[in-house]
Structures are given as structure tokens and as C-alpha cells.
Coordinates of C-alpha atoms in Angstrom, one line a residue:
Chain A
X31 CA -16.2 -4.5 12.4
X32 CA -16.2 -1.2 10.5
X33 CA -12.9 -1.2 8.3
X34 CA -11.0 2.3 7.4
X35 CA -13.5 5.0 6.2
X36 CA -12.6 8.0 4.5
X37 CA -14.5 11.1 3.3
X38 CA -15.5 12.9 1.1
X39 CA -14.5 10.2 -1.9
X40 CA -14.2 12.8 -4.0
X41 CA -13.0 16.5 -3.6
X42 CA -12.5 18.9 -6.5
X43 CA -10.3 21.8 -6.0
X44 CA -8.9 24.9 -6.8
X45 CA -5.3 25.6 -7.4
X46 CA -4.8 27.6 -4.3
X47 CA -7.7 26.3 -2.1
X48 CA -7.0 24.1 1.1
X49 CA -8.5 21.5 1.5
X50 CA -9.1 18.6 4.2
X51 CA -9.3 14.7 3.9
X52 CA -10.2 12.8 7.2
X53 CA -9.8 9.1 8.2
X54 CA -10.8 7.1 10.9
X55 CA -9.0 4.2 11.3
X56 CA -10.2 0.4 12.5
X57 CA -10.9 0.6 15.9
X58 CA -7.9 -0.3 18.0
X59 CA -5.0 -0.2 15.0
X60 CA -2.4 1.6 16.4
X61 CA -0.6 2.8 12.9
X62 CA -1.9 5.0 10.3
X63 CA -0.9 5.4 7.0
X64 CA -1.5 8.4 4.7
X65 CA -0.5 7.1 1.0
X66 CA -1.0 9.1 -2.2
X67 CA -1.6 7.0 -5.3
X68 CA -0.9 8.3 -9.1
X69 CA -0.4 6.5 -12.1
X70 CA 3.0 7.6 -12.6
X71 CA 4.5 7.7 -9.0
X72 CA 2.3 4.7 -7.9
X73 CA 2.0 3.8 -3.9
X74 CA 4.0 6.8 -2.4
X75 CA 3.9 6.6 1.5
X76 CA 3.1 10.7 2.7
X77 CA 3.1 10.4 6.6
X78 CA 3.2 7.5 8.7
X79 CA 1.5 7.4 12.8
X80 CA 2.4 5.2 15.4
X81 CA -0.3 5.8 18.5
X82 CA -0.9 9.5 17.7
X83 CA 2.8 10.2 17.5
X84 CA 4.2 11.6 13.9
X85 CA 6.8 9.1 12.8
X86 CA 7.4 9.8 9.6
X87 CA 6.3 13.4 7.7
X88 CA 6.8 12.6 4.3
X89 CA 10.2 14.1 3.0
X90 CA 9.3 15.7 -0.1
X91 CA 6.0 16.2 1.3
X92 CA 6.4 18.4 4.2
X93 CA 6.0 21.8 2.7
X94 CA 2.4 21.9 1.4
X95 CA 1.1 18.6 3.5
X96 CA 0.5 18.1 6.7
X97 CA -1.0 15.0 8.9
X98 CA -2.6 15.3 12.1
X99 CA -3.8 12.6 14.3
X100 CA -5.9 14.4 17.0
X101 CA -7.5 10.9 18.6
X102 CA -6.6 7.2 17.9
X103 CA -9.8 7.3 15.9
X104 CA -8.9 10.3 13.8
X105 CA -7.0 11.4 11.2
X106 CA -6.6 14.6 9.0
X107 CA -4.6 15.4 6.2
X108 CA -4.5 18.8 4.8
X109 CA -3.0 19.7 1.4
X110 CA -2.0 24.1 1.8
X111 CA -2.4 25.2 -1.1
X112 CA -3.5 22.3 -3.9
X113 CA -2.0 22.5 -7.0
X114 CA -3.3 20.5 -10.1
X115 CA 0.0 18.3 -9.6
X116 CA -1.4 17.4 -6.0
X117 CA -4.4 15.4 -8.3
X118 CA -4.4 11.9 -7.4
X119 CA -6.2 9.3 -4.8
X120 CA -5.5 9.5 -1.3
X121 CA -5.7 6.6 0.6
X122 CA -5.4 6.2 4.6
X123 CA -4.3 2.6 6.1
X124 CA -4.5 1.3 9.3
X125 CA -2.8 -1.1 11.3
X126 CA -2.5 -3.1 14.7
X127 CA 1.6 -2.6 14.3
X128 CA 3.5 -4.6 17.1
X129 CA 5.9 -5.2 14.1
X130 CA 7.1 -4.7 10.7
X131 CA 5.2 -7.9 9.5
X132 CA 1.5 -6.4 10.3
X133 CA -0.6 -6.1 7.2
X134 CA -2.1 -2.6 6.9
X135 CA -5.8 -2.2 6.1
X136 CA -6.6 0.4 3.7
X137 CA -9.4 2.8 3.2
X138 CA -11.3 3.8 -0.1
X139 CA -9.3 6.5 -0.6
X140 CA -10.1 10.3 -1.5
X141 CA -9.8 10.9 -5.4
X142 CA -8.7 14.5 -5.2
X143 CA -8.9 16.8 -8.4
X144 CA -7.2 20.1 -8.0
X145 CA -7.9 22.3 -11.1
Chain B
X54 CA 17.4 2.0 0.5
X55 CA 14.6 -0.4 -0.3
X56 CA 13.6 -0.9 -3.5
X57 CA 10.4 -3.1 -5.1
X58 CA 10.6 -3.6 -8.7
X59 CA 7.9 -5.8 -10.9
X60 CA 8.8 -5.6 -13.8
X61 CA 5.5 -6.8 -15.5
X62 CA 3.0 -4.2 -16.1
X63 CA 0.4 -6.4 -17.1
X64 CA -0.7 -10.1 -18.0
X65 CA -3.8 -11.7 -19.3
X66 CA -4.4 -15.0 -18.3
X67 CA -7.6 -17.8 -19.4
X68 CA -9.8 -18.8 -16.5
X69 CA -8.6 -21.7 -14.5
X70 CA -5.5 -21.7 -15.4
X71 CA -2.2 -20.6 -13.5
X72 CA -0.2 -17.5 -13.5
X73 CA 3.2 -15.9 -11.3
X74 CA 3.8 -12.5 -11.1
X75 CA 7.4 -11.0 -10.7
X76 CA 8.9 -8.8 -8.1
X77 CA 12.4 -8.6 -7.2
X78 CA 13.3 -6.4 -4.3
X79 CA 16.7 -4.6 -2.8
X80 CA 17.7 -4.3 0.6
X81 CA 20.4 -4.2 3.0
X82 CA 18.6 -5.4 6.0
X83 CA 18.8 -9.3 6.8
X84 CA 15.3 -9.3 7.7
X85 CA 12.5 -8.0 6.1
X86 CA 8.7 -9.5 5.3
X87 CA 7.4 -9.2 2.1
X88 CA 3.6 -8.6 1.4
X89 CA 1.3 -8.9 -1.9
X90 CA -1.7 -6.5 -2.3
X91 CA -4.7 -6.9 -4.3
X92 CA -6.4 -3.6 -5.6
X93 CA -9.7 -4.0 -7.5
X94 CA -11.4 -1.7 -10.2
X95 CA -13.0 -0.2 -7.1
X96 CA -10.0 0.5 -6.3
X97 CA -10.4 -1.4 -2.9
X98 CA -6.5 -2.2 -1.5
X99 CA -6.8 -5.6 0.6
X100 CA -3.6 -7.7 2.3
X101 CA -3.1 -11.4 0.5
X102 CA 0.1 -13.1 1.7
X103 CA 2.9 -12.3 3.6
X104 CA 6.7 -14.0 3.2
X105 CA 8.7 -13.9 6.3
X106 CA 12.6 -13.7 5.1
X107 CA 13.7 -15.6 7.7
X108 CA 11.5 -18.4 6.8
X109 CA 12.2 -21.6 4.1
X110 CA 9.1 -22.4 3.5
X111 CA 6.7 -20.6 1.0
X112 CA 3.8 -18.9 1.7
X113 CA 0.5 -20.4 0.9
X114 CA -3.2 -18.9 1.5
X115 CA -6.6 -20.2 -0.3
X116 CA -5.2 -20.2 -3.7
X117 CA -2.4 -17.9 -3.7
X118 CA 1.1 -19.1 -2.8
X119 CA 4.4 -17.5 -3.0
X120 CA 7.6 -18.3 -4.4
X121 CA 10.6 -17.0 -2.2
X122 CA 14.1 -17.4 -3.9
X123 CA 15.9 -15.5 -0.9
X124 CA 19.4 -15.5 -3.1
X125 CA 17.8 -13.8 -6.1
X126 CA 16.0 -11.3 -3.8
X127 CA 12.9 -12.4 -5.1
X128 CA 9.1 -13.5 -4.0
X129 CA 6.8 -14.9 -7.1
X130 CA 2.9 -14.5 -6.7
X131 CA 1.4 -17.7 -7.8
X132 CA -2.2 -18.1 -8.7
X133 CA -3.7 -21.1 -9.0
X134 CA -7.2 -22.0 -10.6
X135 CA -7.7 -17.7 -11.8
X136 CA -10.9 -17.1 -11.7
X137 CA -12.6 -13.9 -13.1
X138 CA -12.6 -12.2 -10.0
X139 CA -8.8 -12.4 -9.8
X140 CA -8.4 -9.5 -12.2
X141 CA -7.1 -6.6 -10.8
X142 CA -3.8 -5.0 -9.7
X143 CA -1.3 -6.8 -7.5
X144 CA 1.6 -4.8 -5.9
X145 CA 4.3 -6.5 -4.1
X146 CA 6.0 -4.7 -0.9
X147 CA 8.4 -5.0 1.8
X148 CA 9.1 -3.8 5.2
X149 CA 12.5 -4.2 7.0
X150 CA 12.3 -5.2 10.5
X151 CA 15.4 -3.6 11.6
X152 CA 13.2 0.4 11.0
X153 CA 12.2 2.2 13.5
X154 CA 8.9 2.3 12.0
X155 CA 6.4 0.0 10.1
X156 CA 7.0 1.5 6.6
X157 CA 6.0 -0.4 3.3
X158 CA 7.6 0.3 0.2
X159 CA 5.4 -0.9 -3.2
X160 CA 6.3 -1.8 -6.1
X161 CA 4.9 -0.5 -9.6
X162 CA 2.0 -3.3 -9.2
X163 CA 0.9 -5.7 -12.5
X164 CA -2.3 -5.7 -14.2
X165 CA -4.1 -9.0 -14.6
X166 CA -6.7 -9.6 -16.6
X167 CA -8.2 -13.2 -16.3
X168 CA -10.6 -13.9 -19.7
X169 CA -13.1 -16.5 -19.7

């Protein structure tokens, strides 16, 4: 079974551009996770999906990021505009959900590099 | 509000021998699960164990097993017999079950580095 994909792996930026990370989750998870990943921060959770409906936008994320889940299959994330702070991995997960005890399945992740 | 803390940043262990990584946690809920994650120099993310608060017993899988000390909010990650492969980052997590939704909250993770 295919796993969580993500694309492009790597995306370098702009300050000011928009740009677009997809995921397609493991066929027949109905939660998805958008996580972004820094050094400093560590695992910070952005938006959270529970079958296609927003559940959770990401608090100090809402104003420049924004998740979409047009499909169970697929995922957007678009980041309006980038700033160099915005540099970091972003990783999609996946999950069957049913419960709070459900592992989540993660993707590569999208190593963003906003100049 | 949840809270993961490890406080170990990272640990260097020999090959075939054993090591336990920290995390305490903070919660208000009176049940929660508590999950270890593995992340490799890929930086590949993959699900090891999962504690279950309302459960005595510890958490065992292949050679990772878990040490649950519900009183001092804390869940150990034991390895048994490192090998090589074992080095990478582990992050601890929990979820409460009383949330509306399935949300994880990591901790800082801890580098280990198993040497021949």
C-alpha cells in the first residue's frame, strides 16, 4: 500500500512568493495532519482534517497559511506570502482516526527554503 | 494545556547494549495515550509504541518497551539490544481522549547515537 506522498520535496522561495505543498494521504485514513518542523520550534501541529472537514486551523498560523482538503485523497497547503522565517520541513500525516489512540503515518515532508 | 517535555537532547549508546529515554508529560485529562516516534536521518517519521493511560501494564513491541510511572506523569523509552540502525531522533507525544479532535502534542525529541 502506497504510504503519504508529498511533493515537491524541496521548494525554494521568494520572500513574497506563494507557494503550494500537496499531500495525498494513505488511502482510506480519515485525518490529516499538516505539521511544520524547525529546529527550534520542533513538531508544531499547523491544521488538523477530520474527513475533509477543518478541525483545527492552526492559531498562530491562520493569517498567512491555509489548508485545504478538496478530496479524501487530497491535500493542499498554501503558505501567502513566504517569508524567510516560514523556512522549515513540512510534513503531512495521515490517519485512520476512530480515536485519540490512532498512530498517524507521516509523509517525507516538503523542506521549504524561503529567501 | 498539554505539555511533552524530554529533557534529554541527546545520548550515545555502544551497540547491544540498553538505553531509556526521558519524557515527562502534563495534562489535566484522566485519559490520554502516549506515543513514541522514530525519525531517521532521512528524516522519515514512523509510529513505535503506544501507552494507553488507563492501562497497568507496559508497552512492549520487538525490542522497544515502555516504562509508564502514571504518578510521576511519565513514559520511559527502553531499548533493548541498540543496534546501529537505532540511531536517530525519538519524540515522545500524547493525545487526550477527552478532545474533540485527534491532536498530538511532541516533545523536543532526543538524539541517539548507537556506536559500534
Amino acid at each position: 500500500d502506497a504510504g503519504v506522498t508529498q511533493t515537491p520535496r524541496h521548494e525554494v522561495a521568494e520572500k513574497g512568493q506563494t507557494i503550494i505543498l500537496k499531500c495525498e494521504p494513505v488511502s482510506g485514513h480519515n485525518d490529516l495532519f499538516w505539521y511544520r518542523q524547525t529546529k527550534i520550534q520542533g513538531l508544531e501541529l499547523l491544521s488538523y482534517f477530520r474527513s475533509k472537514s477543518l478541525m483545527e486551523d492552526g492559531g498562530a498560523f491562520k493569517d498567512r497559511f491555509k489548508a485545504e482538503m478538496l478530496n479524501s485523497s487530497f491535500s493542499t497547503l498554501k503558505i501567502q506570502p513566504t517569508e524567510p522565517k516560514d523556512s522549515a520541513v513540512y510534513l503531512c500525516a495521515s490517519s485512520l482516526g476512530g480515536g485519540r489512540y490512532a498512530e498517524q503515518f507521516f509523509g517525507p515532508g516538503t523542506r521549504l527554503t524561503v529567501l | 494545556a498539554q505539555k511533552v517535555t524530554q529533557t534529554q537532547t541527546s545520548i550515545s549508546v555502544m551497540e547491544k547494549t540498553t538505553v531509556t529515554m526521558d519524557c515527562v508529560y502534563e495534562t489535566q485529562d484522566s485519559s490520554y495515550f502516549l506515543f513514541w516516534y522514530k525519525q531517521t536521518a532521512s528524516g522519515e517519521i514512523v509510529f513505535l509504541i503506544r501507552q494507553d493511560s488507563y492501562k497497568k501494564e507496559n508497552a512492549t513491541v520487538g525490542h522497544y518497551s515502555l516504562n509508564f510511572q502514571k504518578p510521576k506523569s511519565s513514559i520511559g523509552l527502553i531499548i533493548t539490544a541498540t543496534q546501529i540502525e537505532d540511531s536517530a531522533v525519538y519524540f515522545c507525544a500524547m493525545s487526550e481522549a477527552s478532545s474533540s479532535f485527534s491532536k498530538l502534542v511532541f516533545g523536543q525529541g532526543t538524539s541517539l547515537s548507537v556506536v559500534p
